[in-house]
Tab-separated table of C-alpha atoms in Angstrom:
chain	number	residue	atom	x	y	z
A	1	UNK	CA	11.693	4.069	-17.800
A	2	UNK	CA	10.359	7.491	-16.780
A	3	UNK	CA	7.151	5.955	-15.523
A	4	UNK	CA	8.944	3.313	-13.392
A	5	UNK	CA	11.265	5.979	-11.911
A	6	UNK	CA	8.463	8.355	-11.100
A	7	UNK	CA	6.482	5.431	-9.497
A	8	UNK	CA	9.392	4.502	-7.349
A	9	UNK	CA	9.891	8.068	-6.139
A	10	UNK	CA	6.251	8.366	-5.449
A	11	UNK	CA	6.223	4.964	-3.573
A	12	UNK	CA	9.100	6.260	-1.255
A	13	UNK	CA	6.993	9.403	-0.486
A	14	UNK	CA	3.638	7.666	0.197
A	15	UNK	CA	5.011	4.562	2.146
A	16	UNK	CA	7.618	5.505	4.745
A	17	UNK	CA	8.605	2.762	7.232
A	18	UNK	CA	6.638	4.217	9.989
A	19	UNK	CA	3.443	3.877	7.965
A	20	UNK	CA	4.388	0.413	6.597
A	21	UNK	CA	5.081	-0.856	10.074
A	22	UNK	CA	1.498	-0.152	11.448
A	23	UNK	CA	-0.249	-1.829	8.508
A	24	UNK	CA	-2.054	-5.101	9.641
A	25	UNK	CA	0.176	-8.081	8.485
A	26	UNK	CA	-0.592	-11.611	7.498
A	27	UNK	CA	0.386	-14.436	9.643
A	28	UNK	CA	0.416	-17.337	7.169
A	29	UNK	CA	0.377	-18.201	3.498
A	30	UNK	CA	2.803	-17.125	0.709
A	31	UNK	CA	2.625	-13.610	1.900
A	32	UNK	CA	3.209	-14.127	5.427
A	33	UNK	CA	4.604	-11.083	7.280
A	34	UNK	CA	3.497	-8.790	4.455
A	35	UNK	CA	0.700	-6.277	4.791
A	36	UNK	CA	-2.805	-7.535	4.301
A	37	UNK	CA	-3.539	-4.993	1.457
A	38	UNK	CA	-0.359	-6.035	-0.356
A	39	UNK	CA	-1.754	-9.462	-0.606
A	40	UNK	CA	-4.978	-8.170	-1.848
A	41	UNK	CA	-3.392	-6.193	-4.669
A	42	UNK	CA	-1.005	-9.042	-5.544
A	43	UNK	CA	-4.058	-11.445	-5.871
A	44	UNK	CA	-5.819	-8.983	-8.097
A	45	UNK	CA	-2.665	-8.585	-10.202
A	46	UNK	CA	-2.442	-12.351	-10.557
A	47	UNK	CA	-5.995	-12.453	-11.799
A	48	UNK	CA	-5.728	-9.619	-14.330
A	49	UNK	CA	-2.150	-10.126	-15.524
A	50	UNK	CA	-1.047	-6.731	-14.091
A	51	UNK	CA	-4.070	-4.899	-15.438
A	52	UNK	CA	-5.040	-2.601	-12.401
A	53	UNK	CA	-7.551	0.139	-12.872
A	54	UNK	CA	-10.029	2.087	-10.780
A	55	UNK	CA	-13.019	-0.326	-11.578
A	56	UNK	CA	-11.389	-3.626	-10.877
A	57	UNK	CA	-9.838	-2.153	-7.767
A	58	UNK	CA	-13.157	-1.073	-6.415
A	59	UNK	CA	-14.825	-4.507	-7.322
A	60	UNK	CA	-12.177	-6.601	-5.953
A	61	UNK	CA	-11.692	-4.641	-2.721
A	62	UNK	CA	-15.382	-4.394	-2.130
A	63	UNK	CA	-15.761	-8.174	-2.535
A	64	UNK	CA	-12.769	-8.586	0.071
A	65	UNK	CA	-14.549	-6.279	2.468
A	66	UNK	CA	-17.610	-8.547	2.513
A	67	UNK	CA	-15.533	-10.954	4.489
A	68	UNK	CA	-13.330	-8.525	6.412
A	69	UNK	CA	-13.455	-4.759	6.408
A	70	UNK	CA	-10.151	-2.912	5.752
A	71	UNK	CA	-8.893	-0.281	8.107
A	72	UNK	CA	-8.593	3.299	6.859
A	73	UNK	CA	-4.886	3.125	6.908
A	74	UNK	CA	-5.026	0.092	4.659
A	75	UNK	CA	-7.366	1.964	2.288
A	76	UNK	CA	-4.960	4.870	2.095
A	77	UNK	CA	-2.140	2.521	1.436
A	78	UNK	CA	-3.940	1.201	-1.780
A	79	UNK	CA	-2.098	3.671	-4.346
A	80	UNK	CA	1.423	2.876	-2.643
A	81	UNK	CA	0.669	-1.043	-2.634
A	82	UNK	CA	-0.454	-0.876	-6.172
A	83	UNK	CA	2.913	0.682	-7.168
A	84	UNK	CA	4.855	-1.640	-4.939
A	85	UNK	CA	3.116	-4.726	-6.541
A	86	UNK	CA	3.735	-3.516	-10.008
A	87	UNK	CA	7.297	-2.459	-9.531
A	88	UNK	CA	8.085	-5.768	-7.862
A	89	UNK	CA	6.527	-7.597	-10.867
A	90	UNK	CA	8.409	-5.490	-13.348
A	91	UNK	CA	11.495	-6.347	-11.499
A	92	UNK	CA	10.814	-10.083	-11.575
A	93	UNK	CA	10.046	-9.877	-15.284
A	94	UNK	CA	13.344	-7.976	-15.832
A	95	UNK	CA	15.064	-10.738	-14.195
A	96	UNK	CA	13.457	-13.271	-16.279
A	97	UNK	CA	14.366	-11.326	-19.456
A	98	UNK	CA	17.877	-11.069	-18.243
A	99	UNK	CA	18.018	-14.812	-17.635
A	100	UNK	CA	16.589	-15.493	-21.189
A	101	UNK	CA	19.225	-13.295	-22.827
A	102	UNK	CA	22.035	-15.263	-20.877
A	103	UNK	CA	20.460	-18.527	-22.049
A	104	UNK	CA	20.544	-17.399	-25.719
A	105	UNK	CA	24.060	-16.134	-25.481
A	106	UNK	CA	24.991	-19.634	-23.896
A	107	UNK	CA	23.110	-21.563	-26.631
A	108	UNK	CA	24.878	-19.645	-29.354
A	109	UNK	CA	28.480	-20.343	-27.719
A	110	UNK	CA	27.528	-24.121	-27.637
A	111	UNK	CA	26.236	-24.353	-30.945
A	112	UNK	CA	29.625	-22.798	-32.163
A	113	UNK	CA	31.497	-25.282	-30.120
A	114	UNK	CA	29.462	-28.364	-31.542
A	115	UNK	CA	30.088	-26.922	-35.040
A	116	UNK	CA	33.767	-26.694	-34.465
A	117	UNK	CA	34.037	-30.099	-33.015
A	118	UNK	CA	31.919	-31.590	-35.866
A	119	UNK	CA	34.242	-30.086	-38.432
A	120	UNK	CA	37.336	-31.569	-36.822
A	121	UNK	CA	35.860	-35.063	-35.878
A	122	UNK	CA	32.187	-35.633	-36.346
A	123	UNK	CA	32.537	-38.823	-33.973
A	124	UNK	CA	33.443	-36.569	-31.085
A	125	UNK	CA	30.356	-34.436	-31.329
A	126	UNK	CA	28.599	-36.668	-28.930
A	127	UNK	CA	30.883	-35.793	-26.141
A	128	UNK	CA	30.308	-32.247	-26.713
A	129	UNK	CA	26.644	-32.792	-26.432
A	130	UNK	CA	26.828	-34.906	-23.358
A	131	UNK	CA	28.796	-32.103	-21.461
A	132	UNK	CA	26.066	-29.615	-22.566
A	133	UNK	CA	23.311	-31.879	-21.364
A	134	UNK	CA	24.895	-32.357	-18.030
A	135	UNK	CA	25.345	-28.628	-17.572
A	136	UNK	CA	21.841	-27.728	-18.631
A	137	UNK	CA	19.428	-30.313	-17.150
A	138	UNK	CA	16.728	-29.864	-18.082
A	139	UNK	CA	17.467	-27.869	-21.281
A	140	UNK	CA	15.715	-24.366	-20.879
A	141	UNK	CA	13.155	-23.568	-23.652
A	142	UNK	CA	14.927	-20.371	-24.780
A	143	UNK	CA	18.144	-22.146	-24.823
A	144	UNK	CA	16.649	-25.012	-27.066
A	145	UNK	CA	15.084	-22.493	-29.410
A	146	UNK	CA	18.288	-20.426	-29.870
A	147	UNK	CA	20.446	-23.639	-30.203
A	148	UNK	CA	18.239	-25.038	-32.816
A	149	UNK	CA	18.332	-21.861	-34.867
A	150	UNK	CA	21.997	-21.539	-34.496
A	151	UNK	CA	22.671	-25.277	-35.402
A	152	UNK	CA	20.472	-24.951	-38.441
A	153	UNK	CA	22.545	-22.179	-39.589
A	154	UNK	CA	25.708	-24.275	-39.594
A	155	UNK	CA	24.513	-26.408	-42.367
A	156	UNK	CA	24.813	-30.266	-42.734
A	157	UNK	CA	27.693	-30.343	-40.298
A	158	UNK	CA	25.233	-29.786	-37.431
A	159	UNK	CA	22.683	-32.472	-38.578
A	160	UNK	CA	23.988	-35.031	-35.954
A	161	UNK	CA	23.493	-32.598	-33.258
A	162	UNK	CA	20.024	-31.642	-34.277
A	163	UNK	CA	19.105	-35.405	-34.412
A	164	UNK	CA	20.463	-35.877	-30.947
A	165	UNK	CA	18.464	-32.780	-29.621
A	166	UNK	CA	15.226	-34.155	-31.138
A	167	UNK	CA	15.808	-37.587	-29.504
A	168	UNK	CA	16.533	-35.849	-26.266
A	169	UNK	CA	13.285	-33.881	-26.363
A	170	UNK	CA	11.408	-37.065	-27.366
A	171	UNK	CA	12.578	-39.035	-24.312
A	172	UNK	CA	11.077	-36.145	-22.327
A	173	UNK	CA	7.717	-36.600	-24.132
A	174	UNK	CA	7.955	-33.517	-26.169
A	175	UNK	CA	8.948	-32.213	-29.606
A	176	UNK	CA	11.048	-29.434	-30.864
A	177	UNK	CA	7.904	-27.802	-32.396
A	178	UNK	CA	6.086	-27.970	-29.069
A	179	UNK	CA	9.149	-26.433	-27.191
A	180	UNK	CA	9.290	-23.517	-29.823
A	181	UNK	CA	5.565	-23.005	-29.497
A	182	UNK	CA	5.564	-22.717	-25.694
A	183	UNK	CA	8.650	-20.535	-25.707
A	184	UNK	CA	7.119	-18.173	-28.155
A	185	UNK	CA	3.773	-18.070	-26.022
A	186	UNK	CA	5.999	-17.440	-22.907
A	187	UNK	CA	7.761	-14.557	-24.461
A	188	UNK	CA	4.548	-13.070	-25.819
A	189	UNK	CA	2.911	-13.448	-22.324
A	190	UNK	CA	5.989	-11.707	-20.683
A	191	UNK	CA	5.906	-8.874	-23.121
A	192	UNK	CA	2.185	-8.465	-22.440
A	193	UNK	CA	2.614	-8.483	-18.615
A	194	UNK	CA	5.418	-5.728	-18.958
A	195	UNK	CA	3.131	-3.499	-21.059
A	196	UNK	CA	0.096	-4.114	-18.742
A	197	UNK	CA	2.257	-3.157	-15.647
A	198	UNK	CA	3.508	-0.024	-17.025
A	199	UNK	CA	0.054	1.031	-18.234
A	200	UNK	CA	-1.191	0.323	-14.824
A	201	UNK	CA	1.485	2.495	-13.284
A	202	UNK	CA	0.358	5.343	-15.651
A	203	UNK	CA	-3.228	4.737	-14.518
A	204	UNK	CA	-2.206	4.975	-10.872
A	205	UNK	CA	-1.191	8.603	-11.377
A	206	UNK	CA	-4.649	9.437	-12.919
A	207	UNK	CA	-6.887	7.688	-10.363
A	208	UNK	CA	-8.814	9.935	-7.949
A	209	UNK	CA	-7.751	8.139	-4.904
A	210	UNK	CA	-9.783	10.334	-2.404
A	211	UNK	CA	-13.018	9.654	-4.094
A	212	UNK	CA	-12.170	5.911	-4.697
A	213	UNK	CA	-11.017	5.480	-0.999
A	214	UNK	CA	-14.036	7.147	0.485
A	215	UNK	CA	-16.338	5.032	-1.765
A	216	UNK	CA	-14.664	1.861	-0.386
A	217	UNK	CA	-14.724	2.898	3.368
A	218	UNK	CA	-17.004	0.959	5.474
A	219	UNK	CA	-16.477	3.541	8.124
A	220	UNK	CA	-17.730	6.283	5.905
A	221	UNK	CA	-20.863	4.235	4.938
A	222	UNK	CA	-21.437	3.739	8.674
A	223	UNK	CA	-21.049	7.661	9.410
A	224	UNK	CA	-23.454	8.255	6.439
A	225	UNK	CA	-26.165	7.401	8.837
A	226	UNK	CA	-25.818	10.464	10.904
A	227	UNK	CA	-29.318	10.931	12.321
A	228	UNK	CA	-29.746	14.722	11.172
A	229	UNK	CA	-28.089	13.773	7.760
A	230	UNK	CA	-25.432	16.444	8.235
A	231	UNK	CA	-22.320	14.383	7.643
A	232	UNK	CA	-23.243	13.398	3.947
A	233	UNK	CA	-23.415	17.041	3.096
A	234	UNK	CA	-20.078	18.154	4.713
A	235	UNK	CA	-17.064	18.800	2.464
A	236	UNK	CA	-14.366	16.108	1.982
A	237	UNK	CA	-11.690	17.510	4.467
A	238	UNK	CA	-14.434	17.589	7.143
A	239	UNK	CA	-15.644	14.019	6.536
A	240	UNK	CA	-12.065	12.760	6.411
A	241	UNK	CA	-11.232	14.486	9.706
A	242	UNK	CA	-14.205	12.642	11.284
A	243	UNK	CA	-12.914	9.386	9.792
A	244	UNK	CA	-9.419	9.939	11.260
A	245	UNK	CA	-10.894	10.523	14.679
A	246	UNK	CA	-12.616	7.033	14.257
A	247	UNK	CA	-9.357	5.635	13.244
A	248	UNK	CA	-7.484	7.244	16.188
A	249	UNK	CA	-10.044	6.024	18.677
A	250	UNK	CA	-9.959	2.436	17.347
A	251	UNK	CA	-6.169	2.258	17.291
A	252	UNK	CA	-5.820	2.821	20.990
A	253	UNK	CA	-9.018	1.022	22.156
A	254	UNK	CA	-10.532	-2.583	22.125
A	255	UNK	CA	-13.007	-1.602	19.348
A	256	UNK	CA	-12.628	-1.811	15.745
A	257	UNK	CA	-12.938	1.297	13.489
A	258	UNK	CA	-16.386	-0.029	12.308
A	259	UNK	CA	-17.272	-0.481	15.965
A	260	UNK	CA	-16.372	2.977	17.000
A	261	UNK	CA	-18.362	4.441	14.119
A	262	UNK	CA	-21.415	2.363	14.959
A	263	UNK	CA	-21.037	3.342	18.715
A	264	UNK	CA	-21.008	7.077	17.600
A	265	UNK	CA	-24.154	6.684	15.529
A	266	UNK	CA	-25.958	4.743	18.273
A	267	UNK	CA	-25.108	7.438	20.716
A	268	UNK	CA	-26.371	10.230	18.250
A	269	UNK	CA	-29.426	8.212	17.559
A	270	UNK	CA	-30.210	7.833	21.231
A	271	UNK	CA	-29.960	11.621	21.667
A	272	UNK	CA	-32.094	12.112	18.721
A	273	UNK	CA	-34.712	9.877	20.152
A	274	UNK	CA	-35.033	7.667	17.027
A	275	UNK	CA	-32.870	5.339	14.763
A	276	UNK	CA	-33.983	6.231	11.183
A	277	UNK	CA	-31.588	8.574	9.252
A	278	UNK	CA	-33.385	11.461	7.308
A	279	UNK	CA	-33.665	11.370	3.647
A	280	UNK	CA	-30.527	13.014	2.043
A	281	UNK	CA	-30.348	13.850	-1.667
A	282	UNK	CA	-29.429	16.468	-4.180
A	283	UNK	CA	-32.543	18.288	-3.662
A	284	UNK	CA	-32.389	18.309	0.144
A	285	UNK	CA	-32.585	21.698	1.833
A	286	UNK	CA	-29.552	23.161	3.687
A	287	UNK	CA	-31.403	22.798	7.034
A	288	UNK	CA	-34.463	20.531	7.307
A	289	UNK	CA	-37.218	21.278	9.823
A	290	UNK	CA	-36.168	17.945	11.547
A	291	UNK	CA	-32.542	19.447	12.089
A	292	UNK	CA	-34.093	22.531	13.574
A	293	UNK	CA	-35.552	20.575	16.353
A	294	UNK	CA	-32.831	18.115	16.981
A	295	UNK	CA	-30.423	18.468	19.751
A	296	UNK	CA	-26.798	19.089	19.097
A	297	UNK	CA	-25.960	15.620	20.593
A	298	UNK	CA	-27.975	14.067	17.655
A	299	UNK	CA	-25.035	14.863	15.205
A	300	UNK	CA	-22.131	12.390	15.270
A	301	UNK	CA	-19.710	15.286	15.280
A	302	UNK	CA	-20.708	15.903	18.997
A	303	UNK	CA	-19.396	12.630	19.869
A	304	UNK	CA	-16.365	12.530	17.590
A	305	UNK	CA	-14.922	16.164	17.855
A	306	UNK	CA	-17.326	17.904	20.301
A	307	UNK	CA	-18.052	17.788	23.973
A	308	UNK	CA	-19.282	14.211	23.711
A	309	UNK	CA	-15.805	12.879	22.682
A	310	UNK	CA	-14.962	11.977	26.309
A	311	UNK	CA	-18.064	9.967	26.757
A	312	UNK	CA	-17.396	8.147	23.336
A	313	UNK	CA	-13.820	7.478	24.531
A	314	UNK	CA	-15.189	5.795	27.751
A	315	UNK	CA	-17.707	3.768	25.654
A	316	UNK	CA	-14.799	2.237	23.463
A	317	UNK	CA	-12.290	2.215	26.342
A	318	UNK	CA	-9.895	4.356	24.734
A	319	UNK	CA	-6.360	4.490	26.160
A	320	UNK	CA	-4.172	7.038	24.362
A	321	UNK	CA	-0.285	6.895	24.691
A	322	UNK	CA	1.095	8.755	27.642
A	323	UNK	CA	2.912	11.314	25.414
A	324	UNK	CA	-0.364	12.474	24.102
A	325	UNK	CA	-2.084	13.273	27.458
A	326	UNK	CA	-0.431	16.763	27.867
A	327	UNK	CA	-1.748	17.925	24.460
A	328	UNK	CA	-5.077	16.438	25.183
A	329	UNK	CA	-5.316	18.213	28.560
A	330	UNK	CA	-4.537	21.483	26.801
A	331	UNK	CA	-7.220	21.021	24.351
A	332	UNK	CA	-9.821	20.287	27.003
A	333	UNK	CA	-8.663	23.052	29.290
A	334	UNK	CA	-7.210	25.875	27.146
A	335	UNK	CA	-7.779	28.690	29.453
A	336	UNK	CA	-6.167	26.811	32.449
A	337	UNK	CA	-3.326	25.654	30.287
A	338	UNK	CA	-2.678	29.171	29.029
A	339	UNK	CA	-2.638	30.707	32.555
A	340	UNK	CA	-0.437	27.885	33.856
A	341	UNK	CA	2.121	28.240	31.087
A	342	UNK	CA	2.168	32.154	31.570
A	343	UNK	CA	2.550	31.694	35.393
A	344	UNK	CA	5.501	29.125	34.889
A	345	UNK	CA	7.248	31.520	32.455
A	346	UNK	CA	6.842	34.333	34.958
A	347	UNK	CA	8.227	32.354	37.817
A	348	UNK	CA	11.331	31.245	35.734
A	349	UNK	CA	12.031	34.927	34.569
A	350	UNK	CA	11.613	36.239	38.174
A	351	UNK	CA	13.790	33.593	39.580
A	352	UNK	CA	16.515	34.362	37.048
A	353	UNK	CA	16.021	38.006	37.605
A	354	UNK	CA	16.234	37.466	41.515
A	355	UNK	CA	19.647	35.612	40.912
A	356	UNK	CA	20.993	38.511	38.790
A	357	UNK	CA	19.711	41.182	41.172
A	358	UNK	CA	21.343	39.346	44.154
A	359	UNK	CA	24.650	39.993	42.589
A	360	UNK	CA	24.237	43.461	41.187
A	361	UNK	CA	22.751	45.546	44.032
A	362	UNK	CA	20.175	48.282	43.750
A	363	UNK	CA	20.189	48.398	39.913
A	364	UNK	CA	19.412	44.665	39.727
A	365	UNK	CA	16.479	45.055	42.037
A	366	UNK	CA	15.024	47.901	39.883
A	367	UNK	CA	15.142	45.521	36.875
A	368	UNK	CA	13.332	42.779	38.863
A	369	UNK	CA	10.517	45.372	39.905
A	370	UNK	CA	10.171	46.718	36.087
A	371	UNK	CA	9.995	43.020	34.929
A	372	UNK	CA	7.271	42.320	37.510
A	373	UNK	CA	5.323	45.417	36.353
A	374	UNK	CA	5.508	44.372	32.776
A	375	UNK	CA	3.480	41.122	33.561
């Protein structure tokens, strides 16, 4: 129970409505209206009977991306969707178990009714059985198994009812032994599914999601082609910042995330004067001779977070929301923004002081002069 409760809490933190709302949705099929990444995890859980781990997540997601690349927001939603799918399946399995327990209780009550009627008048047992058959059509497997066990416990008085039950099953082209076998298999499979789901929820807490998501990112693989080879040697937070810039540019432009990354690489390669990426490995020096002669524009960072950002935005036809434009202006013109804010504050204070001074005479005007001198 603790594992389920902790997973539900983590899901609420990781998947707020504002995040869920922007995830790409499916427009058809059994998961219509659900996020695409939810469908991906659901299909994987179907194939593995709720056994989800880092390896099969990587293999299945990589295979999916050979057809359609997932957005960065979808990749970061993988842990939340994994928990969501598993919790929903545990809920469904719990509902099935509740139904099975209710069917067993009902079967025991009917067995007692049949036995009581048989003890009074064996000829009227058939009416009790007919009513039972009408209410439960067809007879559920768990109901049949429990009813059979309860009737056998009643002794010879329940023999007519058992014979009726066997004839009923024969008319449906099955036998009592076959029903018991299928029901046993179903219960065993359900128990295994519950155990697998709980174990997978435990694994979700142990997976290194940052490493897994980065290894699955098509955008990251594209940015790895940085001409001077600087990007692969950056730390994770810096690489992640670059990827989020790509995500932002794609969200408010006509290009895909991979398209934005490819455009940044192309612009860097054009600045470098060649398209081949330098060799990068564990033994690579901190600064290669090639890096020393490459212009600043050859690094993708120049186009993503540097002075070339505006040119890249024009290339991908980036159109940010209006509410972002004052902030963007402030970042591009920090000195002008600072002077403008200080000047505006000064004018507001002076206006207020002038209003006060107008009503207080000479003392008020001295205050105005002192305030002006302070600025």
